[in-house]
Short mmCIF file of C-alpha atoms and ligand atoms in Angstrom, two decimals:
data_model
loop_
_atom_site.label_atom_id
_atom_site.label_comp_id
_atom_site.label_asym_id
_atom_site.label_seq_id
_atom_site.Cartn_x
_atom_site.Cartn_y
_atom_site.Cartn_z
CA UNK A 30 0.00 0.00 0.00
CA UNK A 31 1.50 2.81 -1.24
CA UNK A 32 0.45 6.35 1.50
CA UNK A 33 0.01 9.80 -0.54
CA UNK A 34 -0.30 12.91 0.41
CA UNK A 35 -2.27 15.26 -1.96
CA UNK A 36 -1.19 19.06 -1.62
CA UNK A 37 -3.56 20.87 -3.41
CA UNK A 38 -6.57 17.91 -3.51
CA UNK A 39 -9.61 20.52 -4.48
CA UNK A 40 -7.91 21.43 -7.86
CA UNK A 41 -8.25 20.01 -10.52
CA UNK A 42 -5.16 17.47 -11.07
CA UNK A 43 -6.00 17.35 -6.86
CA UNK A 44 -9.60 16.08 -7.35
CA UNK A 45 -8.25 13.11 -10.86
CA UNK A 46 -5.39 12.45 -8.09
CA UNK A 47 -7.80 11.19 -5.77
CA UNK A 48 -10.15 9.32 -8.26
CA UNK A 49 -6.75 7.28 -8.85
CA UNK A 50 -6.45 6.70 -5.98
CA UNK A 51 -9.86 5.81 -5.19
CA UNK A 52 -9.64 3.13 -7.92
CA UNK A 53 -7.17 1.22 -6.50
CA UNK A 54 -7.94 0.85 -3.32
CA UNK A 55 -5.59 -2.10 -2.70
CA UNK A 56 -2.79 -0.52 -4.04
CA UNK A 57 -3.11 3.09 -3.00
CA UNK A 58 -4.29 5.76 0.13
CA UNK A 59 -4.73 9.09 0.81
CA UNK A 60 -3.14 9.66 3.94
CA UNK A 61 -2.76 13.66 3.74
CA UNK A 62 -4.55 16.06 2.21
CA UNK A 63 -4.32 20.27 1.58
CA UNK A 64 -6.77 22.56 0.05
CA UNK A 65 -6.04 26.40 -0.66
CA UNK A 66 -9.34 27.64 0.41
CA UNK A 67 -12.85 25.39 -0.64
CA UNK A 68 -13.75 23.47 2.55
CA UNK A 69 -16.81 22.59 1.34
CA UNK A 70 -15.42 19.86 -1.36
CA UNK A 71 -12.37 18.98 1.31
CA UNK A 72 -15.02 18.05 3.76
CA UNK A 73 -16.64 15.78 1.43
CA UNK A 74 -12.91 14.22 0.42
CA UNK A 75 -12.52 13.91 4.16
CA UNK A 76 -15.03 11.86 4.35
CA UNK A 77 -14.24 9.73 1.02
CA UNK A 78 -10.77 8.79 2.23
CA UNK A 79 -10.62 9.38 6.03
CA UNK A 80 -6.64 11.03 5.70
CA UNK A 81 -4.40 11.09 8.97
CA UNK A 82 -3.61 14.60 8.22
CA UNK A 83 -5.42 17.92 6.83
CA UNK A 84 -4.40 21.27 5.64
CA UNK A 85 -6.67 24.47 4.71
CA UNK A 86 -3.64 26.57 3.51
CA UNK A 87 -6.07 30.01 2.80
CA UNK A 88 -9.87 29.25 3.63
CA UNK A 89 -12.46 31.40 5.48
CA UNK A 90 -12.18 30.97 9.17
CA UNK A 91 -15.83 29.99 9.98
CA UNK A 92 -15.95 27.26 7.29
CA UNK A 93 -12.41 25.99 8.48
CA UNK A 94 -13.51 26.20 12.59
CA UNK A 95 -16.48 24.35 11.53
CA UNK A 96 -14.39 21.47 9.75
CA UNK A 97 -11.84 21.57 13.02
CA UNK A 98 -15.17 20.49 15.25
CA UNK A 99 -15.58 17.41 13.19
CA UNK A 100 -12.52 16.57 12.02
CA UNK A 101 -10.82 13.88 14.11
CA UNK A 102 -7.16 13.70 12.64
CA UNK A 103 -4.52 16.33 12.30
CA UNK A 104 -5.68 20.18 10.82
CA UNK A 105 -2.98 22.68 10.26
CA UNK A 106 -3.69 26.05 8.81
CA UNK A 107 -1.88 27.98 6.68
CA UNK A 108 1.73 27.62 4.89
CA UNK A 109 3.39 27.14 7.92
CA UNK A 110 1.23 24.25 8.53
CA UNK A 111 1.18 23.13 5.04
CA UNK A 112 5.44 22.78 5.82
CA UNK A 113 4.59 21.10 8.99
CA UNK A 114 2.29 18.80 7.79
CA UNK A 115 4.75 17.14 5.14
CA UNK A 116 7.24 17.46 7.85
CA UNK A 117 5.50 14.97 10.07
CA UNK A 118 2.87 13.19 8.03
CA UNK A 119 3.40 9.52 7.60
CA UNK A 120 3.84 9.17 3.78
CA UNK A 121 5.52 7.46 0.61
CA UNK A 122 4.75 10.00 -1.79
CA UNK A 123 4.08 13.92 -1.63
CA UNK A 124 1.89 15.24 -5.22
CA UNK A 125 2.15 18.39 -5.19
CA UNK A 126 -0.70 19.57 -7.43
CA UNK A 127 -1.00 23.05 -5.68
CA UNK A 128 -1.12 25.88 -8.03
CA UNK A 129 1.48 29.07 -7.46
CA UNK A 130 4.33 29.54 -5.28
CA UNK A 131 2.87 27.94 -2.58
CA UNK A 132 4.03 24.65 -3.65
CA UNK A 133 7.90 25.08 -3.10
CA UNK A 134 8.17 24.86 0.23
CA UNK A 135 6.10 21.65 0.90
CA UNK A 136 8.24 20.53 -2.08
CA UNK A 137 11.69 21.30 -0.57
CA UNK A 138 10.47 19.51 3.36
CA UNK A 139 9.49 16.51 1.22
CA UNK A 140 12.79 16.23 -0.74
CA UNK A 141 14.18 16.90 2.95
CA UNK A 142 12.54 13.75 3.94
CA UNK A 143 13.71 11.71 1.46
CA UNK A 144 10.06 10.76 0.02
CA UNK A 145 8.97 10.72 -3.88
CA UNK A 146 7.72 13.84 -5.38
CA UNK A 147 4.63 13.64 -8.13
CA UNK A 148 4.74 17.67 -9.70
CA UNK A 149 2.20 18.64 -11.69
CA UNK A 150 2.72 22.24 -9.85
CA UNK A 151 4.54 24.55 -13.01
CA UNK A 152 5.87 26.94 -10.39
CA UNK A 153 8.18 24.74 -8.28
CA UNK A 154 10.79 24.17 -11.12
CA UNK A 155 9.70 27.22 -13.06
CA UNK A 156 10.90 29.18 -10.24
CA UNK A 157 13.23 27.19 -8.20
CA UNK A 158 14.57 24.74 -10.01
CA UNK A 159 18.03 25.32 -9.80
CA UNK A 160 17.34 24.74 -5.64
CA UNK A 161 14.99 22.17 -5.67
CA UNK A 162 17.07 20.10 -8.43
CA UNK A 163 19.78 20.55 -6.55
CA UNK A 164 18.34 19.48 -3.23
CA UNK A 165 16.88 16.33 -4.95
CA UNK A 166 20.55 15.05 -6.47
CA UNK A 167 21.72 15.76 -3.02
CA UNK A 168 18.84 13.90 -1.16
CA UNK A 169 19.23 10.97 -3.73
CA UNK A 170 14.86 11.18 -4.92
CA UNK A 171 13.37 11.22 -7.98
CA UNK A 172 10.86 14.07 -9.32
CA UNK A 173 8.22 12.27 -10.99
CA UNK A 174 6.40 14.54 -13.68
CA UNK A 175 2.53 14.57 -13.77
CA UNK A 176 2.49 17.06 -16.30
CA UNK A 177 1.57 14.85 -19.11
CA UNK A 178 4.45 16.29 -21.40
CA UNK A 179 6.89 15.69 -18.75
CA UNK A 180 5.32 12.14 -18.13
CA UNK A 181 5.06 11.13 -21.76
CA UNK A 182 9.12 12.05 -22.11
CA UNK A 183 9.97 10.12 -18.69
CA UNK A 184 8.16 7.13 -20.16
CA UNK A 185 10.10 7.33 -23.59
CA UNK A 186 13.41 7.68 -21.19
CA UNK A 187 12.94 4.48 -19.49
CA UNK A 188 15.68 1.91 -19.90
CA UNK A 189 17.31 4.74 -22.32
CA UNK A 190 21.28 6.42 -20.90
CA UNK A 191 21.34 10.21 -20.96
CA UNK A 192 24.09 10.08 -23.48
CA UNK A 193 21.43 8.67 -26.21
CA UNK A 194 19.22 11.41 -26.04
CA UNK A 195 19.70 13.91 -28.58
CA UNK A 196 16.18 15.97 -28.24
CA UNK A 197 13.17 16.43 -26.59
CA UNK A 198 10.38 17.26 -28.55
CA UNK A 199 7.03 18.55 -26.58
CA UNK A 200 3.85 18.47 -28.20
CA UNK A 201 1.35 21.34 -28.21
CA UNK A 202 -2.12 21.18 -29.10
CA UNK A 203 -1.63 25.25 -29.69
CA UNK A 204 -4.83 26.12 -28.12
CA UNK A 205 -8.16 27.91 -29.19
CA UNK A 206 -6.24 30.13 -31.46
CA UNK A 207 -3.91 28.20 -33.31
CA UNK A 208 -5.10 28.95 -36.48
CA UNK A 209 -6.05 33.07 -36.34
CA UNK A 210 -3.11 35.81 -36.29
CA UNK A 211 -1.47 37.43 -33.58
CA UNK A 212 -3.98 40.20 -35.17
CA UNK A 213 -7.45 38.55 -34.38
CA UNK A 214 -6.43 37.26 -31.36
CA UNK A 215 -5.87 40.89 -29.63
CA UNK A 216 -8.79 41.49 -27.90
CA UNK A 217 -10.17 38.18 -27.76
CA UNK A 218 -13.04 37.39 -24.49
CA UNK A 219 -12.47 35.96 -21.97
CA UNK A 220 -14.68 33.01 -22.95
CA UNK A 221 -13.34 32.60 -26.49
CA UNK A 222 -9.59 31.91 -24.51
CA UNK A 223 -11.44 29.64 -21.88
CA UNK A 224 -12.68 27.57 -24.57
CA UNK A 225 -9.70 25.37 -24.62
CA UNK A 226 -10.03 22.37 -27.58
CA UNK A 227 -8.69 19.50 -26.05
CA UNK A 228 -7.79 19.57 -22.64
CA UNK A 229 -10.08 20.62 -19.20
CA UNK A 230 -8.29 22.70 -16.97
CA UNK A 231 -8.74 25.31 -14.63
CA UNK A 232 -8.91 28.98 -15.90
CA UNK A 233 -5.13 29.92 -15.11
CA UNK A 234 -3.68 27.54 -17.11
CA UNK A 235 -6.18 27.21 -19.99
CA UNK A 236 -5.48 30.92 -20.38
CA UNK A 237 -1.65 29.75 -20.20
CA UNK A 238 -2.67 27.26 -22.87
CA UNK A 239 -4.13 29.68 -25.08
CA UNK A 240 -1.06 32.40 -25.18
CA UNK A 241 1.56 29.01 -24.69
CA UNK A 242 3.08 30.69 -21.90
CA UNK A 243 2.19 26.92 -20.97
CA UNK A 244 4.08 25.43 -22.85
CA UNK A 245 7.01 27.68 -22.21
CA UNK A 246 6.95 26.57 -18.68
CA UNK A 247 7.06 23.09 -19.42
CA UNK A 248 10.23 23.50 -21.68
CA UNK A 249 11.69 25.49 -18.04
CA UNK A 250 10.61 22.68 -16.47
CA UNK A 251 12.07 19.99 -18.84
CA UNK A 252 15.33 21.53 -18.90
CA UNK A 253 15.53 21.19 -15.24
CA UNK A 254 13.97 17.73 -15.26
CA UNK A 255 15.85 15.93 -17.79
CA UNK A 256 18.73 17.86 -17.37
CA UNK A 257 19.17 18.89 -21.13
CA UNK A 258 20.11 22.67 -22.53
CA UNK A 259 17.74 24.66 -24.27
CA UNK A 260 18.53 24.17 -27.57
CA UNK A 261 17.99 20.53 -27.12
CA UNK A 262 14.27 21.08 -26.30
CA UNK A 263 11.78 22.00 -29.07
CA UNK A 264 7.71 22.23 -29.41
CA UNK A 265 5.94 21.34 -31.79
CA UNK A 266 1.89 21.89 -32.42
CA UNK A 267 -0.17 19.09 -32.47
CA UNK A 268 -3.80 19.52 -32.45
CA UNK A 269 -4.93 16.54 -31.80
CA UNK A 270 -3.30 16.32 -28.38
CA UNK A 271 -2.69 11.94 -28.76
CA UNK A 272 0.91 12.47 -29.03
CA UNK A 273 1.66 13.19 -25.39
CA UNK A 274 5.45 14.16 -26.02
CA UNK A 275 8.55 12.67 -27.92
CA UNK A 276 12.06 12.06 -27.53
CA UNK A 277 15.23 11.78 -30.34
CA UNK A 278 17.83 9.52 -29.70
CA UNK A 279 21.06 9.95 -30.87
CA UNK A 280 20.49 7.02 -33.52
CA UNK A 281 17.84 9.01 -35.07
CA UNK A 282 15.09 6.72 -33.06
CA UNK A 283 11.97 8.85 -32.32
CA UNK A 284 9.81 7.45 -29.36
CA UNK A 285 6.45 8.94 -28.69
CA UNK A 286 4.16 7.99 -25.95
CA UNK A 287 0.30 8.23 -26.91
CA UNK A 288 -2.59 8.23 -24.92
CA UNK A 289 -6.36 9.93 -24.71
CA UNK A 290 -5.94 13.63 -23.18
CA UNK A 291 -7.15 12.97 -19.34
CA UNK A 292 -5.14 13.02 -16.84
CA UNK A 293 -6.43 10.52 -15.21
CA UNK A 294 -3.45 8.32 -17.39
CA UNK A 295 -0.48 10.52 -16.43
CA UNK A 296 -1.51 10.47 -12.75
CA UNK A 297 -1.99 7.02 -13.13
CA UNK A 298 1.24 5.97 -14.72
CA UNK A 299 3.06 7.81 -11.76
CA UNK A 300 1.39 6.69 -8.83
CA UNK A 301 1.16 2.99 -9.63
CA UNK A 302 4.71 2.98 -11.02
CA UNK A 303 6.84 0.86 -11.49
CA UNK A 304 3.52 -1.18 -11.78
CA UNK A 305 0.82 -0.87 -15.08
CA UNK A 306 -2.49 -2.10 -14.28
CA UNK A 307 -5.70 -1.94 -16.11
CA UNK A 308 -7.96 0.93 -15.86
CA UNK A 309 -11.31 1.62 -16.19
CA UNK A 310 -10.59 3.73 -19.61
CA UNK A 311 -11.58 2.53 -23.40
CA UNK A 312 -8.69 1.97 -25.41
CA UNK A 313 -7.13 4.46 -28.01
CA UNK A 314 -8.60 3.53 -31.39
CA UNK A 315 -6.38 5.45 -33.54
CA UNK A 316 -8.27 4.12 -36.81
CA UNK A 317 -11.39 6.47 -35.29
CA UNK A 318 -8.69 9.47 -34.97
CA UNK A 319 -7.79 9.31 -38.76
CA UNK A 320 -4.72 11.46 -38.94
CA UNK A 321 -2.44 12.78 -36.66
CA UNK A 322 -0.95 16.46 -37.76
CA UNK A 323 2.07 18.43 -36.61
CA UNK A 324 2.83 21.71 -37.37
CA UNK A 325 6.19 24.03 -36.58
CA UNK A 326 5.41 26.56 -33.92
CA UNK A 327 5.98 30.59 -34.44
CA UNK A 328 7.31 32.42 -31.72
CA UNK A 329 5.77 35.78 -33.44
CA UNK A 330 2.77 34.50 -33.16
CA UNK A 331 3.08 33.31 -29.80
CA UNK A 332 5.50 36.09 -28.02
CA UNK A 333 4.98 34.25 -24.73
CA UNK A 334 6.80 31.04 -25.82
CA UNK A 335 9.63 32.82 -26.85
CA UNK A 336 9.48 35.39 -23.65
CA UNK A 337 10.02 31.82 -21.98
CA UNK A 338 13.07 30.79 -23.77
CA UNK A 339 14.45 33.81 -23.23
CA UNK A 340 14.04 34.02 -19.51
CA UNK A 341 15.32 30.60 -19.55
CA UNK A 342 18.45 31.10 -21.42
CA UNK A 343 18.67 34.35 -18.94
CA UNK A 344 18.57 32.16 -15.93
CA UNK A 345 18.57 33.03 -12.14
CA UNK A 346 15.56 34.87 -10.85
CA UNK A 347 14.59 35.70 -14.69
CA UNK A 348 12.12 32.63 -14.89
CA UNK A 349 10.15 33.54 -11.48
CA UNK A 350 10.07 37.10 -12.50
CA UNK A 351 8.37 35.82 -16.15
CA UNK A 352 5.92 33.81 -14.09
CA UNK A 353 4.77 36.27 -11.80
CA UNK A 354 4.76 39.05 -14.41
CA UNK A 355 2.54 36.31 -16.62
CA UNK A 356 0.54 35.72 -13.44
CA UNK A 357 -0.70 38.98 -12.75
CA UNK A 358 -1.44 39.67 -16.49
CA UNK A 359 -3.36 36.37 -16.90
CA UNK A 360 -5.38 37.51 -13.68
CA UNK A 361 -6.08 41.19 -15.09
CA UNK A 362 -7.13 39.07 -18.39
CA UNK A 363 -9.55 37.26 -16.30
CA UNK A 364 -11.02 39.94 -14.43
CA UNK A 365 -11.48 42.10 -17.66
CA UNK A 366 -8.87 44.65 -16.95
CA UNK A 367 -6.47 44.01 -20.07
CA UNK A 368 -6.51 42.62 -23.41
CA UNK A 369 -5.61 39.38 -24.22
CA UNK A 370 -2.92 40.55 -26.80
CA UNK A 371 -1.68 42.74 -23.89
CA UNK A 372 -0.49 39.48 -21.64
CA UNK A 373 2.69 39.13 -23.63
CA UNK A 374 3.39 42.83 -23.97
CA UNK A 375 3.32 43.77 -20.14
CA UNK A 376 5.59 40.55 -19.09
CA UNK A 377 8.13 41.61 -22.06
CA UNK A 378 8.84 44.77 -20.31
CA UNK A 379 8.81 43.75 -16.82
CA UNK A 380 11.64 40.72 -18.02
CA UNK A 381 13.02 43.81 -20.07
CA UNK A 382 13.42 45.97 -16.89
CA UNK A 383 14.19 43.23 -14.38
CA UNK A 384 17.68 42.97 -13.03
CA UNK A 385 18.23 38.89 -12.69
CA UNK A 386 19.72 37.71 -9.37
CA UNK A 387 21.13 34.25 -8.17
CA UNK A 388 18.37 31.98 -7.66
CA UNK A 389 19.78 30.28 -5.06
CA UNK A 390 17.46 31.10 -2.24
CA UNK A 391 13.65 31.40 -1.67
CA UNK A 392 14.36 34.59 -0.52
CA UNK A 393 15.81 35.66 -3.54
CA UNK A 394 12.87 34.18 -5.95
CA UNK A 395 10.46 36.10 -3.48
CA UNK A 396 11.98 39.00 -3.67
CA UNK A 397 12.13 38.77 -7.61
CA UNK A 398 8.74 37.73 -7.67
CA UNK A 399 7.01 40.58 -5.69
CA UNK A 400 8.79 43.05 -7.61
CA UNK A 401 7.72 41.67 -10.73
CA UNK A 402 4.14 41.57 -9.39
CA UNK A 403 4.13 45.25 -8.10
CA UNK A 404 5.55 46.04 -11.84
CA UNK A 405 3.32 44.50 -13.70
CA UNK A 406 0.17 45.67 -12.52
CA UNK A 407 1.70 49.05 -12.68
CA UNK A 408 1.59 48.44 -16.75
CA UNK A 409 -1.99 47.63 -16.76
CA UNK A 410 -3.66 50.37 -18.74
MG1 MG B 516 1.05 19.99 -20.08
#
C-alpha cells in the first residue's frame, strides 16, 4: 500500500489524483490532504478517504472552525502548517498539485525527507529549479512529472542512458487560437480563450494554454527535469493532443508515448509505477482518430513562448520574474482589466526591466517575484 499525500486535492489534477487513488484501493491511500481555500469539497474528500492529516492553507475561518469540530485527525492552517504537515505526516509519496508559489516549500520539506515527489505544480521548477534540483541530487529522490508532457518524455526515457538522447520534442495542441493571427487574437473574451479544444483545466492555465506561456513553462521545467540545454528542447503543435510528447535519440530513433488527453493516465502511470495495471478507460482507437498532424510553432505569433526561452536562457531569478509578471497579467485578463494581446506585452517589459539575481534562495525568488508583481500591474492600462 503505497500512503500519498495530496497538496492541493480541491484542484483540478487534486480532485483526478484522488479518483486514482480511489480506484485502487488495494494498491493506493490518501493519507494527507491540503486545500487552498474550498472546505466545502475537502469536507466531502474527508469523508471519502478518512486522511491522517489535513491542511486548509487560505480558507475562510468559519468554514475551516467548523471542519476543526468534526474533524478527528490532524488540521494545520496555513503555509506554515502546510510545511509542517509534510514534515511529520506519515507518507511514501508527496503530489504536489497546488497551483502558485505555494508549492515550493512543501516541495523542498518533502525532498528533505527523502520521500517521492509527483509535480504537476509549473511553479516549483519554473521558479526554483536550480534549488529544488539541486536538493533532490543531493537527497538521492526522484521528481516524478505529472504534467503529461513531462510524463510522456519520462516514459520514452525508461531503460534509455542520458548520453542517447539527442532531443526532446514537446507536443502542443496550440490552443483555441492556433489557427487566427497574432492580429485577431488581440482582444479576444475571456470566454473565447477559456474555450480550450482538447484539454479541461482550470482557468489559469487554460489561459496559459491559449497564449503558450504553458508550454514555455514546461520547456523550463524539462530543462531542469531531464537535465538537457535549451537548444535541445523544441515544441511542436499538435492539435490533436494523442501524441503526449517525444524524444530523439542519438540514432535518429523517435519514441512517442500516446494516450487519450485525461489526466487521469499521467496520474496514473506515476502513482502505480513501477507497476501498469488496467484501468477503467476505453482503449485508443487510432483508426477512429484518422490522422495525426504536426505543425512548426511561431514564436511571433506566440510572443509568450519565446518570452520563456528567453528568460530561460537568462537564468537566475529571470524565470520567477516571467511567471509572476505572466501571473498577474493572466489575472487582469480574467477579471477584464487588459486585453488578451496585452499578456505578452506587459511581461516583455517587466523581463526587459528586471535585473536577474542568483536563484539560489527562496528569498531571492520572493523577492524577484514581488517586484515583478508590483511592476506589472503598474503596466496595466
Ligand atoms: Mg502539459
Amino acid at each position: 500500500m503505497k500512503k500519498i499525500a495530496v497538496l492541493g486535492s480541491t484542484g483540478s489534477i487534486g480532485v483526478k489524483t484522488l479518483e486514482v487513488i480511489g480506484d485502487y484501493p488495494d494498491q493506493l491511500s490518501a493519507t494527507a490532504l491540503s486545500a487552498r481555500s474550498r472546505v466545502d469539497l475537502l469536507r466531502s474528500q474527508i469523508d471519502d478517504h478518512q486522511p491522517a492529516w489535513v491542511n486548509v492553507t487560505d480558507g475562510e475561518a468559519g468554514a475551516v472552525a467548523e471542519l476543526a469540530a468534526r474533524y478527528s485527525g490532524r488540521l494545520t492552517r496555513g503555509v506554515e502548517g502546510l510545511v509542517e504537515m509534510v514534515r511529520q505526516m506519515d507518507a511514501d509519496m508527496v503530489v504536489v498539485s497546488t497551483v502558485g508559489a505555494v508549492g515550493i516549500r512543501p516541495t523542498l520539506a518533502a525532498i528533505e525527507r527523502g520521500l517521492d515527489v509527483a509535480l504537476a505544480n509549473k511553479e516549483v521548477l519554473v521558479t526554483a529549479g536550480a534549488m529544488v534540483m539541486e536538493q533532490a541530487r543531493q537527497r538521492g529522490i526522484r521528481l516524478l512529472p505529472i504534467d503529461s508532457e513531462h510524463n510522456a518524455v519520462a516514459q520514452c526515457l525508461q531503460g534509455n542512458c542520458a548520453e542517447a538522447v539527442d532531443r526532446i520534442i514537446l507536443t502542443a495542441s496550440g490552443g483555441p487560437f492556433r489557427n487566427r493571427s497574432a492580429a485577431e487574437v488581440e482582444n479576444v473574451s475571456v470566454d473565447e480563450a477559456l474555450a480550450h479544444p482538447t484539454w479541461a483545466m482550470g482557468p489559469k492555465i487554460t489561459i496559459d494554454s491559449a497564449t503558450m506561456m504553458n508550454k514555455g513553462f514546461e520547456v523550463i521545467e524539462a530543462m531542469w527535469l531531464f537535465d538537457l540545454p535549451l537548444d535541445r528542447i523544441d515544441v511542436v503543435i499538435h492539435p490533436e493532443s494523442l501524441v503526449h510528447s517525444m524524444v530523439e535519440f542519438v540514432d535518429g530513433s523517435v519514441l512517442a508515448q500516446m494516450g487519450l488527453t485525461d489526466m487521469y493516465f499521467p496520474i496514473q502511470n506515476v502513482l502505480l509505477a513501477p507497476n501498469r495495471l488496467a484501468n477503467k478507460y476505453e482503449s485508443l482507437d487510432l483508426t477512429r482518430m484518422g490522422s495525426l498532424n504536426f505543425e512548426p510553432v511561431s514564436f511571433e505569433r506566440f510572443p509568450c513562448l519565446r518570452l520563456a526561452y528567453e528568460a530561460a536562457r537568462e537564468g537566475g531569478t529571470a524565470p520567477a520574474v516571467l511567471n509572476a509578471a505572466n501571473e498577474v497579467a493572466v489575472d487582469g485578463f480574467l477579471n477584464g482589466r487588459i486585453q488578451f494581446g496585452s499578456i505578452p506585452k506587459i511581461i516583455e517589459r517587466v523581463l526587459g526591466a528586471s535585473d536577474t539575481q542568483t536563484a539560489d534562495s527562496l528569498e531571492a525568488i520572493e523577492a524577484a517575484d514581488v517586484w515583478a508583481r508590483n511592476r506589472a500591474y503598474e503596466l496595466f492600462d
